Amino acid sequence: MQKQDIKLYVDSQFTSPYAMSVFVTLQEKGLDFDLLTVDLEANAQHAHDYAATSLTQRVPTLVHNGFALSESSAITEYLDEVFPKQAVYPKEIHARARARQVQAWIRSALMPIRVERNTQVIFYGKKLEPLSDAAKAAAGQLFLVGESLVPDDAENLFGDWSVADLDLALMINRLALHGDHVPEKLSRFAAQQWQRPAVQLWVNQARPAL
Amino acid sequence: MQKQDIKLYVDSQFTSPYAMSVFVTLQEKGLDFDLLTVDLEANAQHAHDYAATSLTQRVPTLVHNGFALSESSAITEYLDEVFPKQAVYPKEIHARARARQVQAWIRSALMPIRVERNTQVIFYGKKLEPLSDAAKAAAGQLFLVGESLVPDDAENLFGDWSVADLDLALMINRLALHGDHVPEKLSRFAAQQWQRPAVQLWVNQARPAL
Ligand SMILES: [Ca+2]
Ligand SMILES: [Ca+2]
Ligand SMILES: [Ca+2]
Ligand SMILES: [Ca+2]
């Protein structure tokens, strides 16, 4: 196999759930990569040299043998195609479709949860105000979908682990790790996902003070 | 081949760009399907019978031989796997990754354009206030990416047509069809995409009065 040169650009606080999704994918696949940080607080994603790498000036950005790619779900799909060992998407066509649905939904819905329980809650232990009615409604939607998709044993969504498990667990943990009410099966699911070694590697990154 | 039963649920105003993306994909593939509408104004996506079909209570939802799937990019990926003729994603791995990046970016970035130039501009000819500074900045970002990705002849992004062409053209047309300034190559690109018969079938749906 050709020598692989893989770089992953993430936010310097290690709080982007999308950067985490790609980081965990690389770890699950056992790939060697260089982890580089972009200081979003200082708007470094718009600096000339980063803009030359990332067309859309966003994190995460993967650079694989000179090919630069942004948008986390596009990156994890790409990694699954180039490095199929330890697949991060289900092989069965309906399960794979559902995994993609979960990923796209997590990224485009549930906005009040994402705002009122930003990921500093998860990675810095930040405590925030009680949920607004809009966020409670979004939580209800999350629980409805979660209760339907998570199996009774609270293990992976689709048998083997997939990156959709991480994405859903992170969304649940915005609430669970803050101490908000979460249904028992879903809090067990999220807690189990959190124990994966690849997940813990991200959780335990050394973070700058807020 | 098994008899195919395909239903597509879209918004009753035919203004959802994501519903359009799936509709056009089905048309490009020459598939026979039933088009059903959900009245979002009346919150019909939350009604019991629709919620029983669409787990996340969103449009578009595809139902294929009883399998219900939401999130437009998950649906178009699924359709490309089940009905590979007339592919809507590039075959080449880097082009396919870039197409997925464009789709994910269109769905998660450029929010001020999506708000200030909602798709009633495109499908109802609505005229709105001049762009805010935030929307002008987003437009600058869109033009930067568009100028980089659209080839000099202003034809498809990746040689053969892909669903990313439609998604990018729609974002450009939020501005171009409103009369806002758009660079010449990008306005030519969007205008050419708009002439595709499958696109025109959506544009020409009979819409209820606003
Ligand atoms: Ca290395
Ligand atoms: Ca199990
Ligand atoms: Ca039919
Ligand atoms: Ca050409």
Tab-separated table of C-alpha atoms and ligand atoms in Angstrom:
chain	number	residue	atom	x	y	z
A	1	MET	CA	0.000	0.000	0.000
A	2	GLN	CA	1.092	3.552	-0.809
A	3	LYS	CA	2.442	5.487	2.179
A	4	GLN	CA	-0.491	7.366	3.683
A	5	ASP	CA	-0.155	10.992	4.729
A	6	ILE	CA	-3.181	11.960	6.788
A	7	LYS	CA	-3.727	15.274	8.548
A	8	LEU	CA	-6.825	16.229	10.516
A	9	TYR	CA	-7.561	19.852	11.403
A	10	VAL	CA	-9.834	20.317	14.417
A	11	ASP	CA	-10.799	23.216	16.698
A	12	SER	CA	-8.180	24.052	19.319
A	13	GLN	CA	-10.662	23.578	22.185
A	14	PHE	CA	-11.541	20.071	20.961
A	15	THR	CA	-15.252	20.853	21.363
A	16	SER	CA	-16.503	20.404	17.783
A	17	PRO	CA	-18.713	17.294	17.701
A	18	TYR	CA	-18.051	17.040	13.977
A	19	ALA	CA	-14.274	17.125	14.437
A	20	MET	CA	-14.742	14.466	17.113
A	21	SER	CA	-16.719	12.302	14.698
A	22	VAL	CA	-13.826	12.256	12.223
A	23	PHE	CA	-11.173	11.855	14.935
A	24	VAL	CA	-12.969	8.824	16.347
A	25	THR	CA	-13.381	7.351	12.861
A	26	LEU	CA	-9.627	7.610	12.232
A	27	GLN	CA	-8.912	6.031	15.619
A	28	GLU	CA	-11.432	3.222	15.118
A	29	LYS	CA	-9.755	2.433	11.809
A	30	GLY	CA	-6.341	2.381	13.465
A	31	LEU	CA	-4.959	4.960	11.045
A	32	ASP	CA	-1.881	7.015	11.847
A	33	PHE	CA	-2.550	10.742	11.423
A	34	ASP	CA	-1.322	14.165	12.442
A	35	LEU	CA	-3.770	16.149	14.551
A	36	LEU	CA	-3.587	19.903	13.924
A	37	THR	CA	-5.598	22.610	15.634
A	38	VAL	CA	-7.237	25.758	14.277
A	39	ASP	CA	-8.010	28.558	16.736
A	40	LEU	CA	-11.628	29.413	15.897
A	41	GLU	CA	-11.688	32.038	18.681
A	42	ALA	CA	-9.016	33.935	16.744
A	43	ASN	CA	-10.851	33.317	13.423
A	44	ALA	CA	-7.849	31.334	12.221
A	45	GLN	CA	-10.141	29.323	9.920
A	46	HIS	CA	-10.322	32.427	7.711
A	47	ALA	CA	-6.560	33.019	7.682
A	48	HIS	CA	-4.924	32.777	4.268
A	49	ASP	CA	-3.026	29.539	4.770
A	50	TYR	CA	-5.989	27.646	6.192
A	51	ALA	CA	-8.338	29.024	3.532
A	52	ALA	CA	-5.905	27.680	0.949
A	53	THR	CA	-6.406	24.221	2.472
A	54	SER	CA	-10.093	24.271	3.354
A	55	LEU	CA	-12.233	25.625	0.530
A	56	THR	CA	-15.105	26.355	2.918
A	57	GLN	CA	-12.864	27.494	5.817
A	58	ARG	CA	-14.390	25.090	8.276
A	59	VAL	CA	-13.232	22.440	10.716
A	60	PRO	CA	-12.863	19.559	10.574
A	61	THR	CA	-10.778	19.309	7.426
A	62	LEU	CA	-9.010	16.109	6.423
A	63	VAL	CA	-6.003	16.215	4.123
A	64	HIS	CA	-5.217	12.797	2.695
A	65	ASN	CA	-2.196	12.615	0.394
A	66	GLY	CA	-2.839	16.223	-0.610
A	67	PHE	CA	-6.607	15.888	-1.081
A	68	ALA	CA	-8.364	18.323	1.296
A	69	LEU	CA	-11.933	17.572	2.317
A	70	SER	CA	-14.307	19.296	4.741
A	71	GLU	CA	-17.739	18.408	6.181
A	72	SER	CA	-17.528	15.607	8.690
A	73	SER	CA	-20.052	13.237	7.125
A	74	ALA	CA	-18.365	13.568	3.711
A	75	ILE	CA	-15.036	12.826	5.399
A	76	THR	CA	-16.240	9.720	7.256
A	77	GLU	CA	-17.852	8.383	4.049
A	78	TYR	CA	-14.576	9.018	2.195
A	79	LEU	CA	-12.522	7.285	4.876
A	80	ASP	CA	-14.842	4.265	4.733
A	81	GLU	CA	-14.321	4.023	0.979
A	82	VAL	CA	-10.530	4.460	1.031
A	83	PHE	CA	-9.913	2.426	4.215
A	84	PRO	CA	-12.742	-0.130	4.327
A	85	LYS	CA	-11.278	-2.121	7.244
A	86	GLN	CA	-13.196	-1.428	10.488
A	87	ALA	CA	-16.137	0.043	8.588
A	88	VAL	CA	-17.850	2.982	10.285
A	89	TYR	CA	-21.073	2.639	8.251
A	90	PRO	CA	-23.280	-0.468	8.236
A	91	LYS	CA	-22.971	-2.747	5.195
A	92	GLU	CA	-26.681	-3.577	4.956
A	93	ILE	CA	-28.358	-1.071	2.689
A	94	HIS	CA	-31.305	-0.108	4.940
A	95	ALA	CA	-29.149	0.170	8.046
A	96	ARG	CA	-26.619	2.274	6.134
A	97	ALA	CA	-29.425	4.552	4.950
A	98	ARG	CA	-30.706	4.898	8.510
A	99	ALA	CA	-27.195	5.698	9.779
A	100	ARG	CA	-26.921	8.463	7.181
A	101	GLN	CA	-30.354	9.743	8.193
A	102	VAL	CA	-29.266	9.931	11.841
A	103	GLN	CA	-26.073	11.783	10.901
A	104	ALA	CA	-27.876	14.305	8.679
A	105	TRP	CA	-30.637	14.807	11.235
A	106	ILE	CA	-28.195	15.408	14.117
A	107	ARG	CA	-26.501	18.053	11.953
A	108	SER	CA	-29.636	19.892	10.792
A	109	ALA	CA	-32.304	19.502	13.500
A	110	LEU	CA	-32.589	19.933	17.275
A	111	MET	CA	-31.094	23.428	17.099
A	112	PRO	CA	-32.367	24.569	20.542
A	113	ILE	CA	-30.493	21.701	22.199
A	114	ARG	CA	-27.348	22.508	20.263
A	115	VAL	CA	-27.547	26.157	21.349
A	116	GLU	CA	-28.652	25.725	24.989
A	117	ARG	CA	-26.433	22.704	25.609
A	118	ASN	CA	-23.365	23.553	23.572
A	119	THR	CA	-20.522	21.063	23.799
A	120	GLN	CA	-18.651	23.043	26.464
A	121	VAL	CA	-21.192	21.272	28.683
A	122	ILE	CA	-19.661	17.962	27.635
A	123	PHE	CA	-15.976	18.824	27.393
A	124	TYR	CA	-15.599	21.565	30.032
A	125	GLY	CA	-18.358	20.561	32.463
A	126	LYS	CA	-20.056	23.915	31.946
A	127	LYS	CA	-23.418	24.447	33.680
A	128	LEU	CA	-26.113	26.444	31.889
A	129	GLU	CA	-29.652	27.720	32.483
A	130	PRO	CA	-32.632	25.326	32.546
A	131	LEU	CA	-33.920	24.348	29.104
A	132	SER	CA	-36.380	26.664	27.353
A	133	ASP	CA	-39.712	25.293	26.138
A	134	ALA	CA	-38.298	25.073	22.629
A	135	ALA	CA	-35.346	23.026	23.866
A	136	LYS	CA	-37.659	20.793	25.894
A	137	ALA	CA	-39.700	20.159	22.748
A	138	ALA	CA	-36.516	19.320	20.835
A	139	ALA	CA	-35.471	16.982	23.655
A	140	GLY	CA	-38.855	15.255	23.378
A	141	GLN	CA	-38.204	14.746	19.662
A	142	LEU	CA	-34.726	13.395	20.374
A	143	PHE	CA	-36.096	10.946	22.946
A	144	LEU	CA	-38.839	9.755	20.574
A	145	VAL	CA	-36.319	9.000	17.847
A	146	GLY	CA	-33.784	7.562	20.278
A	147	GLU	CA	-36.314	5.241	21.957
A	148	SER	CA	-37.316	3.972	18.519
A	149	LEU	CA	-33.793	3.400	17.172
A	150	VAL	CA	-31.758	2.285	20.200
A	151	PRO	CA	-32.162	-1.473	20.823
A	152	ASP	CA	-33.463	-2.730	24.171
A	153	ASP	CA	-29.978	-3.732	25.351
A	154	ALA	CA	-28.882	-0.107	24.738
A	155	GLU	CA	-25.994	-1.303	22.587
A	156	ASN	CA	-25.127	-0.141	19.058
A	157	LEU	CA	-27.886	1.051	16.729
A	158	PHE	CA	-27.052	-1.374	13.942
A	159	GLY	CA	-25.238	-4.357	15.499
A	160	ASP	CA	-21.631	-3.434	14.750
A	161	TRP	CA	-20.568	0.031	15.903
A	162	SER	CA	-21.059	2.868	13.427
A	163	VAL	CA	-20.247	6.562	13.491
A	164	ALA	CA	-23.990	7.262	13.836
A	165	ASP	CA	-23.760	5.708	17.323
A	166	LEU	CA	-21.236	8.347	18.329
A	167	ASP	CA	-23.205	11.205	16.781
A	168	LEU	CA	-26.428	10.176	18.531
A	169	ALA	CA	-24.640	9.538	21.855
A	170	LEU	CA	-23.067	12.978	21.729
A	171	MET	CA	-26.452	14.629	21.204
A	172	ILE	CA	-27.898	12.698	24.166
A	173	ASN	CA	-24.867	13.573	26.306
A	174	ARG	CA	-25.466	17.296	25.797
A	175	LEU	CA	-28.388	16.656	28.161
A	176	ALA	CA	-27.262	13.628	30.190
A	177	LEU	CA	-23.831	14.989	31.175
A	178	HIS	CA	-25.439	18.308	32.148
A	179	GLY	CA	-27.809	16.519	34.508
A	180	ASP	CA	-30.974	17.107	32.470
A	181	HIS	CA	-33.535	14.321	32.457
A	182	VAL	CA	-32.901	11.609	29.843
A	183	PRO	CA	-34.820	8.309	29.541
A	184	GLU	CA	-32.949	5.421	31.125
A	185	LYS	CA	-32.279	3.377	27.978
A	186	LEU	CA	-30.860	6.417	26.196
A	187	SER	CA	-28.642	7.466	29.066
A	188	ARG	CA	-27.308	3.881	29.244
A	189	PHE	CA	-26.715	3.919	25.486
A	190	ALA	CA	-24.803	7.205	25.642
A	191	ALA	CA	-22.769	6.134	28.668
A	192	GLN	CA	-21.760	2.886	26.947
A	193	GLN	CA	-20.744	4.706	23.774
A	194	TRP	CA	-18.675	7.098	25.877
A	195	GLN	CA	-16.524	4.246	27.196
A	196	ARG	CA	-15.124	3.352	23.782
A	197	PRO	CA	-11.339	3.864	23.829
A	198	ALA	CA	-11.436	6.008	20.664
A	199	VAL	CA	-14.070	8.256	22.245
A	200	GLN	CA	-12.093	8.544	25.470
A	201	LEU	CA	-9.021	9.627	23.482
A	202	TRP	CA	-10.979	12.682	22.323
A	203	VAL	CA	-12.626	13.312	25.694
A	204	ASN	CA	-9.203	13.319	27.366
A	205	GLN	CA	-7.472	15.779	25.028
A	206	ALA	CA	-5.660	18.519	26.970
A	207	ARG	CA	-7.849	21.608	26.535
A	208	PRO	CA	-6.916	25.269	26.951
A	209	ALA	CA	-8.702	27.131	29.768
A	210	LEU	CA	-11.951	28.787	28.658
B	1	MET	CA	-36.999	-6.935	-10.937
B	2	GLN	CA	-39.416	-6.794	-7.998
B	3	LYS	CA	-42.321	-4.385	-8.463
B	4	GLN	CA	-41.257	-1.070	-6.965
B	5	ASP	CA	-43.605	0.926	-4.765
B	6	ILE	CA	-42.170	4.386	-4.264
B	7	LYS	CA	-43.846	7.267	-2.452
B	8	LEU	CA	-42.319	10.693	-1.894
B	9	TYR	CA	-43.735	13.095	0.692
B	10	VAL	CA	-42.944	16.770	0.055
B	11	ASP	CA	-44.205	20.112	1.368
B	12	SER	CA	-47.521	21.200	-0.138
B	13	GLN	CA	-46.041	24.499	-1.377
B	14	PHE	CA	-43.253	22.677	-3.228
B	15	THR	CA	-40.689	25.100	-1.784
B	16	SER	CA	-38.427	22.715	0.169
B	17	PRO	CA	-35.058	22.590	-1.614
B	18	TYR	CA	-34.424	19.227	0.034
B	19	ALA	CA	-37.719	17.764	-1.219
B	20	MET	CA	-36.783	19.126	-4.644
B	21	SER	CA	-33.405	17.396	-4.483
B	22	VAL	CA	-35.068	13.996	-3.984
B	23	PHE	CA	-37.838	14.689	-6.532
B	24	VAL	CA	-35.265	15.566	-9.186
B	25	THR	CA	-33.213	12.470	-8.333
B	26	LEU	CA	-36.266	10.230	-8.841
B	27	GLN	CA	-37.035	11.969	-12.143
B	28	GLU	CA	-33.438	11.780	-13.381
B	29	LYS	CA	-33.504	8.042	-12.677
B	30	GLY	CA	-36.758	7.654	-14.590
B	31	LEU	CA	-38.489	6.033	-11.615
B	32	ASP	CA	-42.263	5.927	-11.285
B	33	PHE	CA	-43.405	7.290	-7.924
B	34	ASP	CA	-46.386	8.758	-6.122
B	35	LEU	CA	-45.934	12.357	-5.019
B	36	LEU	CA	-47.755	13.152	-1.767
B	37	THR	CA	-47.891	16.490	0.005
B	38	VAL	CA	-47.712	17.404	3.681
B	39	ASP	CA	-49.132	20.754	4.776
B	40	LEU	CA	-46.340	22.199	6.934
B	41	GLU	CA	-48.368	25.399	7.479
B	42	ALA	CA	-50.962	23.247	9.285
B	43	ASN	CA	-48.199	21.309	11.137
B	44	ALA	CA	-49.352	18.144	9.384
B	45	GLN	CA	-45.823	16.706	9.700
B	46	HIS	CA	-46.567	16.219	13.402
B	47	ALA	CA	-49.960	14.546	12.839
B	48	HIS	CA	-50.213	10.974	14.040
B	49	ASP	CA	-50.343	9.232	10.664
B	50	TYR	CA	-47.361	11.121	9.246
B	51	ALA	CA	-45.348	10.680	12.451
B	52	ALA	CA	-45.984	6.944	12.098
B	53	THR	CA	-44.312	7.109	8.680
B	54	SER	CA	-41.534	9.625	9.281
B	55	LEU	CA	-39.644	8.970	12.489
B	56	THR	CA	-38.297	12.510	12.574
B	57	GLN	CA	-41.521	14.116	11.263
B	58	ARG	CA	-39.774	15.927	8.451
B	59	VAL	CA	-40.129	16.296	4.706
B	60	PRO	CA	-38.977	14.928	2.412
B	61	THR	CA	-39.688	11.334	3.334
B	62	LEU	CA	-39.303	8.492	0.863
B	63	VAL	CA	-41.193	5.250	1.342
B	64	HIS	CA	-39.748	2.458	-0.802
B	65	ASN	CA	-41.499	-0.899	-0.556
B	66	GLY	CA	-42.460	-0.039	3.034
B	67	PHE	CA	-39.043	1.317	4.091
B	68	ALA	CA	-39.468	4.935	5.219
B	69	LEU	CA	-36.438	7.225	5.074
B	70	SER	CA	-36.012	10.934	5.789
B	71	GLU	CA	-33.147	13.422	5.264
B	72	SER	CA	-32.660	14.266	1.633
B	73	SER	CA	-28.979	13.393	1.326
B	74	ALA	CA	-29.574	10.002	2.974
B	75	ILE	CA	-32.426	9.431	0.514
B	76	THR	CA	-30.437	10.325	-2.599
B	77	GLU	CA	-27.551	8.099	-1.447
B	78	TYR	CA	-30.030	5.263	-0.869
B	79	LEU	CA	-31.643	5.721	-4.281
B	80	ASP	CA	-28.208	5.652	-5.934
B	81	GLU	CA	-27.462	2.333	-4.224
B	82	VAL	CA	-30.815	0.680	-4.986
B	83	PHE	CA	-31.223	2.131	-8.482
B	84	PRO	CA	-27.680	2.667	-9.770
B	85	LYS	CA	-28.729	3.502	-13.360
B	86	GLN	CA	-28.387	7.261	-14.018
B	87	ALA	CA	-26.151	7.757	-10.998
B	88	VAL	CA	-26.653	11.018	-9.123
B	89	TYR	CA	-23.254	10.862	-7.370
B	90	PRO	CA	-19.896	10.782	-9.194
B	91	LYS	CA	-18.194	7.393	-9.433
B	92	GLU	CA	-14.652	8.709	-8.906
B	93	ILE	CA	-13.859	8.672	-5.214
B	94	HIS	CA	-12.537	12.238	-4.842
B	95	ALA	CA	-15.339	13.737	-6.930
B	96	ARG	CA	-17.904	11.765	-4.935
B	97	ALA	CA	-16.386	13.048	-1.696
B	98	ARG	CA	-16.489	16.616	-3.006
B	99	ALA	CA	-20.147	16.198	-4.060
B	100	ARG	CA	-20.990	15.032	-0.538
B	101	GLN	CA	-19.072	17.985	0.894
B	102	VAL	CA	-21.083	20.397	-1.256
B	103	GLN	CA	-24.363	18.791	-0.176
B	104	ALA	CA	-23.489	18.846	3.532
B	105	TRP	CA	-22.170	22.414	3.315
B	106	ILE	CA	-25.292	23.703	1.520
B	107	ARG	CA	-27.361	22.141	4.314
B	108	SER	CA	-25.371	23.454	7.280
B	109	ALA	CA	-23.731	26.744	6.254
B	110	LEU	CA	-24.771	30.024	4.615
B	111	MET	CA	-27.668	30.451	7.037
B	112	PRO	CA	-28.151	34.227	6.428
B	113	ILE	CA	-28.758	33.554	2.725
B	114	ARG	CA	-31.214	30.774	3.536
B	115	VAL	CA	-33.131	33.091	5.877
B	116	GLU	CA	-33.032	36.330	3.871
B	117	ARG	CA	-33.567	34.629	0.524
B	118	ASN	CA	-35.936	31.824	1.435
B	119	THR	CA	-37.116	29.689	-1.463
B	120	GLN	CA	-40.378	31.610	-1.884
B	121	VAL	CA	-38.044	33.955	-3.767
B	122	ILE	CA	-37.393	31.149	-6.240
B	123	PHE	CA	-40.786	29.463	-6.467
B	124	TYR	CA	-43.188	32.381	-5.842
B	125	GLY	CA	-41.113	35.275	-7.200
B	126	LYS	CA	-41.199	36.942	-3.801
B	127	LYS	CA	-39.186	40.163	-3.381
B	128	LEU	CA	-37.432	40.801	-0.061
B	129	GLU	CA	-35.300	43.482	1.622
B	130	PRO	CA	-31.684	44.114	0.546
B	131	LEU	CA	-29.172	41.658	2.017
B	132	SER	CA	-27.781	42.345	5.502
B	133	ASP	CA	-24.027	42.522	6.005
B	134	ALA	CA	-24.093	38.956	7.358
B	135	ALA	CA	-25.872	37.720	4.227
B	136	LYS	CA	-23.446	39.639	2.010
B	137	ALA	CA	-20.564	37.928	3.806
B	138	ALA	CA	-22.233	34.545	3.281
B	139	ALA	CA	-22.752	35.382	-0.393
B	140	GLY	CA	-19.034	36.179	-0.648
B	141	GLN	CA	-18.273	32.757	0.804
B	142	LEU	CA	-20.678	31.096	-1.642
B	143	PHE	CA	-19.073	32.894	-4.582
B	144	LEU	CA	-15.565	31.936	-3.450
B	145	VAL	CA	-16.504	28.260	-3.271
B	146	GLY	CA	-18.580	28.404	-6.456
B	147	GLU	CA	-15.822	30.109	-8.481
B	148	SER	CA	-13.407	27.427	-7.326
B	149	LEU	CA	-15.652	24.416	-8.044
B	150	VAL	CA	-17.641	25.403	-11.151
B	151	PRO	CA	-15.636	24.715	-14.327
B	152	ASP	CA	-14.895	27.524	-16.801
B	153	ASP	CA	-17.603	26.363	-19.213
B	154	ALA	CA	-20.110	26.705	-16.321
B	155	GLU	CA	-21.297	23.141	-16.901
B	156	ASN	CA	-21.597	20.353	-14.310
B	157	LEU	CA	-19.243	20.309	-11.322
B	158	PHE	CA	-17.957	16.799	-11.951
B	159	GLY	CA	-18.443	16.031	-15.663
B	160	ASP	CA	-21.659	14.026	-15.561
B	161	TRP	CA	-24.552	15.692	-13.750
B	162	SER	CA	-24.844	15.035	-10.023
B	163	VAL	CA	-27.343	16.044	-7.369
B	164	ALA	CA	-24.690	18.415	-5.950
B	165	ASP	CA	-25.108	20.478	-9.142
B	166	LEU	CA	-28.765	21.003	-8.317
B	167	ASP	CA	-28.102	21.817	-4.661
B	168	LEU	CA	-25.437	24.391	-5.515
B	169	ALA	CA	-27.538	25.890	-8.338
B	170	LEU	CA	-30.480	26.300	-5.986
B	171	MET	CA	-28.343	28.163	-3.446
B	172	ILE	CA	-27.047	30.492	-6.190
B	173	ASN	CA	-30.575	31.026	-7.510
B	174	ARG	CA	-31.761	32.283	-4.123
B	175	LEU	CA	-29.699	35.341	-5.101
B	176	ALA	CA	-29.726	35.279	-8.902
B	177	LEU	CA	-33.497	34.879	-9.331
B	178	HIS	CA	-34.070	37.662	-6.794
B	179	GLY	CA	-31.919	40.028	-8.825
B	180	ASP	CA	-29.021	40.175	-6.367
B	181	HIS	CA	-25.530	40.400	-7.823
B	182	VAL	CA	-23.993	37.013	-8.724
B	183	PRO	CA	-20.700	36.496	-10.618
B	184	GLU	CA	-21.280	35.774	-14.293
B	185	LYS	CA	-19.945	32.200	-14.372
B	186	LEU	CA	-22.092	31.210	-11.408
B	187	SER	CA	-25.239	32.787	-12.775
B	188	ARG	CA	-24.647	30.945	-16.073
B	189	PHE	CA	-24.092	27.699	-14.165
B	190	ALA	CA	-27.323	28.093	-12.182
B	191	ALA	CA	-29.329	29.094	-15.264
B	192	GLN	CA	-28.090	26.035	-17.166
B	193	GLN	CA	-28.920	23.715	-14.300
B	194	TRP	CA	-32.385	25.259	-14.130
B	195	GLN	CA	-33.145	24.175	-17.704
B	196	ARG	CA	-32.895	20.458	-16.937
B	197	PRO	CA	-36.286	18.836	-17.635
B	198	ALA	CA	-36.361	17.181	-14.180
B	199	VAL	CA	-35.740	20.556	-12.528
B	200	GLN	CA	-38.421	22.232	-14.630
B	201	LEU	CA	-40.922	19.563	-13.556
B	202	TRP	CA	-40.490	20.740	-9.956
B	203	VAL	CA	-40.381	24.449	-10.829
B	204	ASN	CA	-43.674	24.077	-12.700
B	205	GLN	CA	-45.666	22.311	-9.981
B	206	ALA	CA	-49.043	23.972	-9.390
B	207	ARG	CA	-48.618	25.842	-6.096
B	208	PRO	CA	-51.293	27.075	-3.684
B	209	ALA	CA	-51.536	30.861	-3.238
B	210	LEU	CA	-49.340	32.172	-0.413
C	1	CA	CA	2.021	10.796	10.612
C	2	CA	CA	-26.868	-6.181	20.824
C	3	CA	CA	-47.053	4.454	-8.719
C	4	CA	CA	-17.722	20.376	-19.600
